[in-house]
C-alpha cells in the first residue's frame, strides 16, 4: 500500500492548537485498514517569517507540490502587522494559493442542527440552509497588476489595485462550480458587479456562455454582489451553489458563515488541477491564541473535506462529520458557540470528545 502524503502547516495564532487536534484525527484515519498516511510538518506565515525571514519558504512550496494534500491552520497576528506587505503572514497564504494554482475555493455553509440557535438570525430563516460558495482564489483583485502605493508629484499618495480576469480563469472556476451544482440541487448563482465593473461583465458573459454550451441542465442565475449580500440575510435558503470572484467570495463566505452561527465551524477546500489545500475559514484569532479555548471543529471538518476530495476516504470523512454532529448533540461547546445549558470545553477536550465519538461510531 503506498502512503498518501499530507503536509501540515500549523501557521500562527490558534493555528498550532487547532491543528494539534486535527493530528489526532489524522492518526486515527491512518490506523484504519486500507489507509496509510505520511504526515509532515512545514512552515508558513508569521512563524515562517520568524524562522526564515519570509512568510513562505521555498521548501514549503516544494513540499506542498509533492504532497497529496496540504492542511493549513491559520496565519497572521499583530506581531507581524507592521511588516512590509511582501513579508506579511497573509502573503504566505496568498503565495501558496498562487504557487499551487489553487483557483477553486469551496466554502460550504451548513447549519448544524444543535447550533441553530447560535445564529444571530431567526431559526425560521436559517433552518435547513446548505450553501456552497465557490470562490475564485488565484486571480482577481488579490493578484492583479499594477498594484501599489505611489507618491504623486504634488505630494498626495495614491493607492491602487487592479481587478483583472481572463476568460480562461473565469471558465475554469465556473466549470468546477457547474459540476458542483450538478452534484447538488442543479442550481447555480453567479455573483458579480457587471453593472459597474467591466472585468465582471466579462465574468457574467463567460459564465453564461459556458452554462448554455455545456451545462444546460443547471439552472443558472446572476446576481449583483450588493443584492447577494442582502439576499443572504433576507432569504438564504434561495441559494444552493454560488460562484464568484476572489474578493466577493472572501466577503460573502464570511457573511454566509454567520448564518450558521459560528465561523469557528466552517471548513474549506482550495483546489487546483494538481494540488489541494484545506483550511478552516476562520483566521488565527490572536486574541485567544495560547489560551486553549479555540474551536477545533472547523479544522476537523477541513480534514473531512480533505479525506473526501483528495484522499479517497469518503467513509472516514462521513464518520468525522457524524462525530462532530454527535459531540454537538451531546452538548459540548467551545466558547465561540457556547449556549445556555451546554457544557463549555476547551480545544483539547473538544478534540478528545470527537475522538471518543469516532471510536463509538466506528
Ligand atoms: C480568507 C482570508 C484571507 C483572504 C486572508 C487571511 C489573506 O480572509 O481566507 O478568507 O482574504 O483570502
Ligand atoms: Mg476571508
Tab-separated table of C-alpha atoms and ligand atoms in Angstrom:
chain	number	residue	atom	x	y	z
A	1	UNK	CA	0.000	0.000	0.000
A	2	UNK	CA	1.510	3.352	-0.946
A	3	UNK	CA	1.191	6.084	1.637
A	4	UNK	CA	-0.625	9.300	0.900
A	5	UNK	CA	1.418	12.310	1.860
A	6	UNK	CA	-0.036	15.184	3.869
A	7	UNK	CA	1.818	18.397	4.567
A	8	UNK	CA	0.558	20.080	7.713
A	9	UNK	CA	1.182	23.819	8.084
A	10	UNK	CA	0.010	24.979	11.532
A	11	UNK	CA	0.915	28.646	10.909
A	12	UNK	CA	0.220	31.259	13.580
A	13	UNK	CA	-2.080	32.158	16.454
A	14	UNK	CA	-4.565	29.398	17.221
A	15	UNK	CA	-3.287	27.513	14.161
A	16	UNK	CA	-0.990	25.270	16.173
A	17	UNK	CA	-3.665	24.441	18.770
A	18	UNK	CA	-6.378	23.502	16.292
A	19	UNK	CA	-4.019	21.570	14.040
A	20	UNK	CA	-2.914	19.507	17.047
A	21	UNK	CA	-6.498	18.257	17.343
A	22	UNK	CA	-6.589	17.515	13.625
A	23	UNK	CA	-3.454	15.404	14.079
A	24	UNK	CA	-5.337	13.120	16.463
A	25	UNK	CA	-7.991	12.568	13.831
A	26	UNK	CA	-5.395	12.031	11.090
A	27	UNK	CA	-3.630	9.450	13.236
A	28	UNK	CA	-6.936	7.666	13.651
A	29	UNK	CA	-7.523	7.760	9.878
A	30	UNK	CA	-4.032	6.374	9.305
A	31	UNK	CA	-4.736	3.463	11.630
A	32	UNK	CA	-7.779	2.366	9.653
A	33	UNK	CA	-7.489	-0.712	7.427
A	34	UNK	CA	-6.507	0.127	3.853
A	35	UNK	CA	-5.295	3.632	4.689
A	36	UNK	CA	-1.710	4.738	5.088
A	37	UNK	CA	-0.782	8.354	5.699
A	38	UNK	CA	2.589	10.025	5.826
A	39	UNK	CA	2.329	13.307	7.710
A	40	UNK	CA	4.960	16.034	7.554
A	41	UNK	CA	5.008	19.483	9.077
A	42	UNK	CA	6.137	22.730	7.473
A	43	UNK	CA	6.356	26.477	7.986
A	44	UNK	CA	4.107	29.267	6.765
A	45	UNK	CA	3.042	32.745	7.851
A	46	UNK	CA	4.489	34.769	10.702
A	47	UNK	CA	6.141	31.757	12.314
A	48	UNK	CA	7.890	31.079	8.992
A	49	UNK	CA	8.987	34.706	8.897
A	50	UNK	CA	10.437	34.409	12.392
A	51	UNK	CA	12.319	31.238	11.480
A	52	UNK	CA	13.435	32.054	7.933
A	53	UNK	CA	12.903	35.756	7.227
A	54	UNK	CA	9.966	35.197	4.852
A	55	UNK	CA	6.338	34.033	5.185
A	56	UNK	CA	6.573	31.301	2.548
A	57	UNK	CA	9.863	29.396	2.442
A	58	UNK	CA	10.670	27.835	-0.913
A	59	UNK	CA	10.901	24.489	0.844
A	60	UNK	CA	7.262	24.728	1.923
A	61	UNK	CA	6.190	25.245	-1.689
A	62	UNK	CA	8.286	22.326	-2.907
A	63	UNK	CA	6.932	20.006	-0.244
A	64	UNK	CA	3.361	21.215	-0.789
A	65	UNK	CA	3.623	20.442	-4.501
A	66	UNK	CA	4.779	16.921	-3.722
A	67	UNK	CA	2.077	16.265	-1.123
A	68	UNK	CA	-1.284	14.696	-1.897
A	69	UNK	CA	-2.899	17.349	0.253
A	70	UNK	CA	-1.980	20.270	2.494
A	71	UNK	CA	-3.691	21.073	5.791
A	72	UNK	CA	-3.306	24.641	6.974
A	73	UNK	CA	-4.173	26.120	10.376
A	74	UNK	CA	-4.193	29.903	10.132
A	75	UNK	CA	-1.779	32.764	9.520
A	76	UNK	CA	-1.303	36.298	10.828
A	77	UNK	CA	-1.172	38.258	14.053
A	78	UNK	CA	-0.427	41.730	15.439
A	79	UNK	CA	3.221	40.811	15.917
A	80	UNK	CA	3.738	40.983	12.139
A	81	UNK	CA	1.264	43.760	11.249
A	82	UNK	CA	3.960	46.373	10.833
A	83	UNK	CA	5.974	44.391	8.296
A	84	UNK	CA	6.084	45.376	4.674
A	85	UNK	CA	3.206	43.860	2.662
A	86	UNK	CA	5.552	41.488	0.889
A	87	UNK	CA	6.644	39.938	4.207
A	88	UNK	CA	3.293	39.781	5.993
A	89	UNK	CA	1.983	36.349	7.050
A	90	UNK	CA	-1.002	36.783	4.708
A	91	UNK	CA	1.424	36.892	1.782
A	92	UNK	CA	2.395	33.358	2.731
A	93	UNK	CA	-1.172	32.183	2.353
A	94	UNK	CA	-1.749	34.107	-0.862
A	95	UNK	CA	1.630	32.910	-2.126
A	96	UNK	CA	0.888	29.243	-1.594
A	97	UNK	CA	-2.528	29.605	-3.237
A	98	UNK	CA	-0.810	31.142	-6.249
A	99	UNK	CA	2.161	28.773	-6.319
A	100	UNK	CA	-0.107	25.720	-6.302
A	101	UNK	CA	-2.582	27.429	-8.664
A	102	UNK	CA	-5.458	26.748	-6.283
A	103	UNK	CA	-8.120	28.542	-8.266
A	104	UNK	CA	-11.240	26.900	-6.853
A	105	UNK	CA	-12.122	27.533	-3.225
A	106	UNK	CA	-15.066	25.605	-1.803
A	107	UNK	CA	-16.640	27.141	1.288
A	108	UNK	CA	-19.673	25.245	2.468
A	109	UNK	CA	-22.058	26.916	4.908
A	110	UNK	CA	-24.345	24.396	6.548
A	111	UNK	CA	-26.379	24.729	9.662
A	112	UNK	CA	-25.559	22.216	12.361
A	113	UNK	CA	-28.922	21.483	13.906
A	114	UNK	CA	-27.740	21.563	17.537
A	115	UNK	CA	-26.270	25.032	16.869
A	116	UNK	CA	-29.201	26.551	15.083
A	117	UNK	CA	-29.936	28.975	17.917
A	118	UNK	CA	-26.348	30.227	17.832
A	119	UNK	CA	-27.106	32.039	14.580
A	120	UNK	CA	-27.892	35.722	15.027
A	121	UNK	CA	-30.711	35.219	12.515
A	122	UNK	CA	-34.073	33.719	13.351
A	123	UNK	CA	-34.387	29.953	13.281
A	124	UNK	CA	-37.076	30.108	10.558
A	125	UNK	CA	-34.651	31.993	8.291
A	126	UNK	CA	-31.619	29.733	8.684
A	127	UNK	CA	-33.195	26.319	9.230
A	128	UNK	CA	-32.038	23.915	6.550
A	129	UNK	CA	-29.599	26.214	4.771
A	130	UNK	CA	-26.922	24.415	2.795
A	131	UNK	CA	-24.892	26.799	0.689
A	132	UNK	CA	-21.696	26.139	-1.217
A	133	UNK	CA	-19.699	29.235	-2.055
A	134	UNK	CA	-17.273	28.571	-4.903
A	135	UNK	CA	-14.743	31.385	-4.722
A	136	UNK	CA	-12.165	32.083	-7.428
A	137	UNK	CA	-8.908	32.047	-5.474
A	138	UNK	CA	-5.848	32.661	-7.587
A	139	UNK	CA	-6.648	35.791	-9.572
A	140	UNK	CA	-8.844	38.897	-9.463
A	141	UNK	CA	-8.048	41.984	-7.448
A	142	UNK	CA	-5.957	39.996	-4.954
A	143	UNK	CA	-3.280	39.390	-7.565
A	144	UNK	CA	-3.922	41.929	-10.356
A	145	UNK	CA	-1.143	44.230	-11.542
A	146	UNK	CA	-0.436	47.093	-11.336
A	147	UNK	CA	-0.761	47.431	-7.597
A	148	UNK	CA	0.870	49.576	-5.001
A	149	UNK	CA	1.036	52.935	-3.308
A	150	UNK	CA	2.830	55.782	-5.061
A	151	UNK	CA	3.565	59.395	-4.231
A	152	UNK	CA	2.308	61.921	-6.748
A	153	UNK	CA	4.354	64.990	-7.735
A	154	UNK	CA	2.093	67.185	-5.580
A	155	UNK	CA	2.827	65.027	-2.523
A	156	UNK	CA	-0.508	63.189	-2.331
A	157	UNK	CA	-0.244	59.440	-2.159
A	158	UNK	CA	-2.195	57.150	-4.447
A	159	UNK	CA	-3.041	53.525	-3.659
A	160	UNK	CA	-4.232	51.235	-6.439
A	161	UNK	CA	-5.134	47.636	-7.225
A	162	UNK	CA	-6.370	46.025	-10.398
A	163	UNK	CA	-9.381	43.756	-10.796
A	164	UNK	CA	-8.469	41.559	-13.704
A	165	UNK	CA	-9.844	38.288	-15.072
A	166	UNK	CA	-9.071	36.459	-18.279
A	167	UNK	CA	-11.636	34.246	-19.978
A	168	UNK	CA	-9.757	31.032	-19.136
A	169	UNK	CA	-9.546	31.996	-15.449
A	170	UNK	CA	-13.282	32.564	-15.341
A	171	UNK	CA	-14.125	29.457	-17.283
A	172	UNK	CA	-12.108	27.010	-15.197
A	173	UNK	CA	-13.628	28.022	-11.877
A	174	UNK	CA	-17.097	28.280	-13.413
A	175	UNK	CA	-16.737	24.759	-14.748
A	176	UNK	CA	-15.961	23.479	-11.256
A	177	UNK	CA	-18.983	25.356	-9.932
A	178	UNK	CA	-21.310	23.931	-12.585
A	179	UNK	CA	-20.066	20.422	-11.794
A	180	UNK	CA	-20.645	21.075	-8.102
A	181	UNK	CA	-24.149	22.443	-8.774
A	182	UNK	CA	-24.949	19.348	-10.818
A	183	UNK	CA	-23.997	17.100	-7.900
A	184	UNK	CA	-26.155	19.185	-5.556
A	185	UNK	CA	-29.576	20.597	-6.465
A	186	UNK	CA	-28.780	21.759	-10.006
A	187	UNK	CA	-28.911	25.466	-9.145
A	188	UNK	CA	-26.030	27.904	-9.581
A	189	UNK	CA	-25.995	31.626	-8.828
A	190	UNK	CA	-23.111	33.624	-10.269
A	191	UNK	CA	-22.351	36.809	-8.338
A	192	UNK	CA	-20.707	39.824	-9.970
A	193	UNK	CA	-20.888	43.598	-10.299
A	194	UNK	CA	-21.492	43.555	-14.037
A	195	UNK	CA	-23.363	46.860	-13.929
A	196	UNK	CA	-20.210	48.719	-12.922
A	197	UNK	CA	-17.052	46.648	-13.447
A	198	UNK	CA	-16.019	45.563	-16.938
A	199	UNK	CA	-13.994	42.612	-15.686
A	200	UNK	CA	-17.077	41.201	-14.004
A	201	UNK	CA	-19.270	41.943	-17.016
A	202	UNK	CA	-16.849	39.615	-18.788
A	203	UNK	CA	-17.269	37.205	-15.873
A	204	UNK	CA	-21.032	37.150	-16.442
A	205	UNK	CA	-20.626	36.682	-20.191
A	206	UNK	CA	-18.210	33.753	-19.851
A	207	UNK	CA	-20.277	32.005	-17.159
A	208	UNK	CA	-23.442	32.394	-19.271
A	209	UNK	CA	-21.800	31.043	-22.403
A	210	UNK	CA	-20.316	28.069	-20.597
A	211	UNK	CA	-23.679	27.325	-18.999
A	212	UNK	CA	-25.532	27.457	-22.300
A	213	UNK	CA	-22.889	25.334	-24.013
A	214	UNK	CA	-22.097	22.597	-21.507
A	215	UNK	CA	-24.477	22.830	-18.553
A	216	UNK	CA	-27.944	23.433	-19.953
A	217	UNK	CA	-29.279	21.142	-17.197
A	218	UNK	CA	-28.071	23.535	-14.462
A	219	UNK	CA	-30.385	26.442	-13.615
A	220	UNK	CA	-28.028	29.417	-13.793
A	221	UNK	CA	-28.907	32.801	-12.342
A	222	UNK	CA	-26.888	36.004	-11.915
A	223	UNK	CA	-26.900	38.473	-9.064
A	224	UNK	CA	-25.069	41.697	-8.297
A	225	UNK	CA	-22.908	41.375	-5.216
A	226	UNK	CA	-24.683	44.055	-3.205
A	227	UNK	CA	-28.012	42.355	-3.767
A	228	UNK	CA	-26.457	38.957	-2.969
A	229	UNK	CA	-25.175	40.292	0.372
A	230	UNK	CA	-28.690	41.451	1.169
A	231	UNK	CA	-30.451	38.298	-0.084
A	232	UNK	CA	-28.139	36.109	2.021
A	233	UNK	CA	-29.681	37.656	5.114
A	234	UNK	CA	-33.216	38.105	3.777
A	235	UNK	CA	-33.746	34.634	2.401
A	236	UNK	CA	-30.601	32.474	2.473
A	237	UNK	CA	-32.492	29.329	1.530
A	238	UNK	CA	-32.873	30.575	-2.050
A	239	UNK	CA	-29.159	29.802	-2.541
A	240	UNK	CA	-27.553	26.487	-3.204
A	241	UNK	CA	-24.308	26.918	-5.110
A	242	UNK	CA	-22.761	30.377	-5.555
A	243	UNK	CA	-19.796	31.110	-7.832
A	244	UNK	CA	-17.971	34.409	-7.570
A	245	UNK	CA	-14.725	36.346	-7.802
A	246	UNK	CA	-11.909	36.249	-5.287
A	247	UNK	CA	-12.828	39.334	-3.257
A	248	UNK	CA	-16.607	38.956	-3.440
A	249	UNK	CA	-16.161	35.343	-2.350
A	250	UNK	CA	-13.986	36.406	0.569
A	251	UNK	CA	-16.713	38.708	1.820
A	252	UNK	CA	-19.787	36.614	1.044
A	253	UNK	CA	-18.305	33.474	2.583
A	254	UNK	CA	-17.728	35.270	5.894
A	255	UNK	CA	-21.293	36.530	5.730
A	256	UNK	CA	-22.639	33.071	4.901
A	257	UNK	CA	-20.681	31.596	7.799
A	258	UNK	CA	-22.581	33.679	10.319
A	259	UNK	CA	-25.871	32.234	9.085
A	260	UNK	CA	-24.631	29.011	10.598
A	261	UNK	CA	-23.862	30.546	13.972
A	262	UNK	CA	-20.115	30.437	14.089
A	263	UNK	CA	-17.250	30.997	11.742
A	264	UNK	CA	-15.445	28.559	14.032
A	265	UNK	CA	-17.362	25.699	12.435
A	266	UNK	CA	-16.658	26.158	8.761
A	267	UNK	CA	-14.163	24.277	6.648
A	268	UNK	CA	-12.805	24.973	3.202
A	269	UNK	CA	-11.037	23.296	0.329
A	270	UNK	CA	-8.805	25.119	-2.138
A	271	UNK	CA	-8.375	23.076	-5.272
A	272	UNK	CA	-6.180	23.333	-8.331
A	273	UNK	CA	-5.767	20.818	-11.122
A	274	UNK	CA	-2.850	19.083	-9.382
A	275	UNK	CA	-2.900	20.256	-5.756
A	276	UNK	CA	-5.261	20.835	-2.884
A	277	UNK	CA	-5.126	22.721	0.391
A	278	UNK	CA	-7.615	22.514	3.231
A	279	UNK	CA	-8.127	25.083	5.948
A	280	UNK	CA	-10.724	26.380	8.360
A	281	UNK	CA	-12.138	29.654	7.056
A	282	UNK	CA	-11.601	31.475	10.338
A	283	UNK	CA	-8.330	33.261	10.958
A	284	UNK	CA	-5.548	32.990	13.516
A	285	UNK	CA	-7.590	34.709	16.291
A	286	UNK	CA	-4.571	36.240	18.057
A	287	UNK	CA	-6.813	37.465	20.889
A	288	UNK	CA	-7.434	33.908	22.090
A	289	UNK	CA	-4.229	32.237	20.885
A	290	UNK	CA	-2.455	30.169	23.519
A	291	UNK	CA	-5.470	30.079	25.831
A	292	UNK	CA	-6.618	26.615	24.803
A	293	UNK	CA	-10.157	27.766	24.074
A	294	UNK	CA	-10.217	27.884	20.258
A	295	UNK	CA	-12.782	25.800	18.420
A	296	UNK	CA	-11.022	22.971	16.548
A	297	UNK	CA	-14.139	21.746	14.732
A	298	UNK	CA	-13.651	23.720	11.501
A	299	UNK	CA	-10.202	22.173	11.202
A	300	UNK	CA	-11.565	18.686	11.833
A	301	UNK	CA	-14.225	19.321	9.198
A	302	UNK	CA	-11.452	20.501	6.844
A	303	UNK	CA	-9.792	17.133	7.398
A	304	UNK	CA	-13.092	15.513	6.406
A	305	UNK	CA	-13.131	17.555	3.182
A	306	UNK	CA	-9.537	16.502	2.532
A	307	UNK	CA	-10.404	12.846	3.003
A	308	UNK	CA	-13.289	13.142	0.590
A	309	UNK	CA	-11.788	15.346	-2.136
A	310	UNK	CA	-8.107	14.352	-2.136
A	311	UNK	CA	-7.502	11.089	-0.300
A	312	UNK	CA	-10.402	8.982	-1.467
A	313	UNK	CA	-11.524	8.130	2.069
A	314	UNK	CA	-15.238	9.014	1.959
A	315	UNK	CA	-16.115	6.590	4.756
A	316	UNK	CA	-13.727	8.261	7.191
A	317	UNK	CA	-14.931	11.710	6.031
A	318	UNK	CA	-18.523	10.749	6.851
A	319	UNK	CA	-17.503	9.372	10.216
A	320	UNK	CA	-15.752	12.616	11.168
A	321	UNK	CA	-18.752	14.695	10.179
A	322	UNK	CA	-21.063	12.430	12.116
A	323	UNK	CA	-18.746	12.538	15.136
A	324	UNK	CA	-18.773	16.357	15.084
A	325	UNK	CA	-22.550	16.353	14.978
A	326	UNK	CA	-22.650	13.853	17.805
A	327	UNK	CA	-20.484	15.907	20.173
A	328	UNK	CA	-22.603	18.955	19.432
A	329	UNK	CA	-25.696	16.870	20.137
A	330	UNK	CA	-24.105	15.785	23.408
A	331	UNK	CA	-23.869	19.435	24.402
A	332	UNK	CA	-20.132	20.062	24.130
A	333	UNK	CA	-19.368	23.653	23.136
A	334	UNK	CA	-16.265	25.763	22.819
A	335	UNK	CA	-16.587	29.386	23.959
A	336	UNK	CA	-17.418	30.759	20.494
A	337	UNK	CA	-20.543	28.592	20.195
A	338	UNK	CA	-21.457	28.417	23.883
A	339	UNK	CA	-25.181	28.260	24.623
A	340	UNK	CA	-27.106	28.230	27.908
A	341	UNK	CA	-27.176	24.787	29.477
A	342	UNK	CA	-24.352	23.425	27.318
A	343	UNK	CA	-21.016	22.197	28.604
A	344	UNK	CA	-18.154	24.527	27.816
A	345	UNK	CA	-14.901	22.812	26.913
A	346	UNK	CA	-11.518	23.886	25.609
A	347	UNK	CA	-9.728	22.968	22.403
A	348	UNK	CA	-8.179	19.720	23.637
A	349	UNK	CA	-11.327	18.482	25.384
A	350	UNK	CA	-13.337	19.148	22.226
A	351	UNK	CA	-10.826	17.192	20.151
A	352	UNK	CA	-10.951	14.349	22.673
A	353	UNK	CA	-14.755	14.325	22.601
A	354	UNK	CA	-14.668	13.965	18.821
A	355	UNK	CA	-12.158	11.116	19.121
A	356	UNK	CA	-14.437	9.317	21.594
A	357	UNK	CA	-17.389	9.812	19.258
A	358	UNK	CA	-15.326	8.478	16.344
A	359	UNK	CA	-14.392	5.341	18.249
A	360	UNK	CA	-18.050	4.922	19.184
A	361	UNK	CA	-19.226	5.243	15.583
A	362	UNK	CA	-16.539	3.059	14.027
B	1	LIG	C1	-9.619	34.094	3.804
B	1	LIG	C2	-8.814	35.162	4.488
B	1	LIG	C3	-7.640	35.532	3.583
B	1	LIG	C4	-8.221	36.098	2.300
B	1	LIG	C5	-6.624	36.494	4.198
B	1	LIG	C6	-6.095	36.000	5.527
B	1	LIG	C7	-5.491	36.786	3.249
B	1	LIG	O1	-9.626	36.245	4.792
B	1	LIG	O2	-9.056	33.021	3.528
B	1	LIG	O3	-10.811	34.308	3.563
B	1	LIG	O4	-8.551	37.273	2.208
B	1	LIG	O5	-8.368	35.316	1.351
B	2	LIG	MG1	-11.684	35.918	4.407
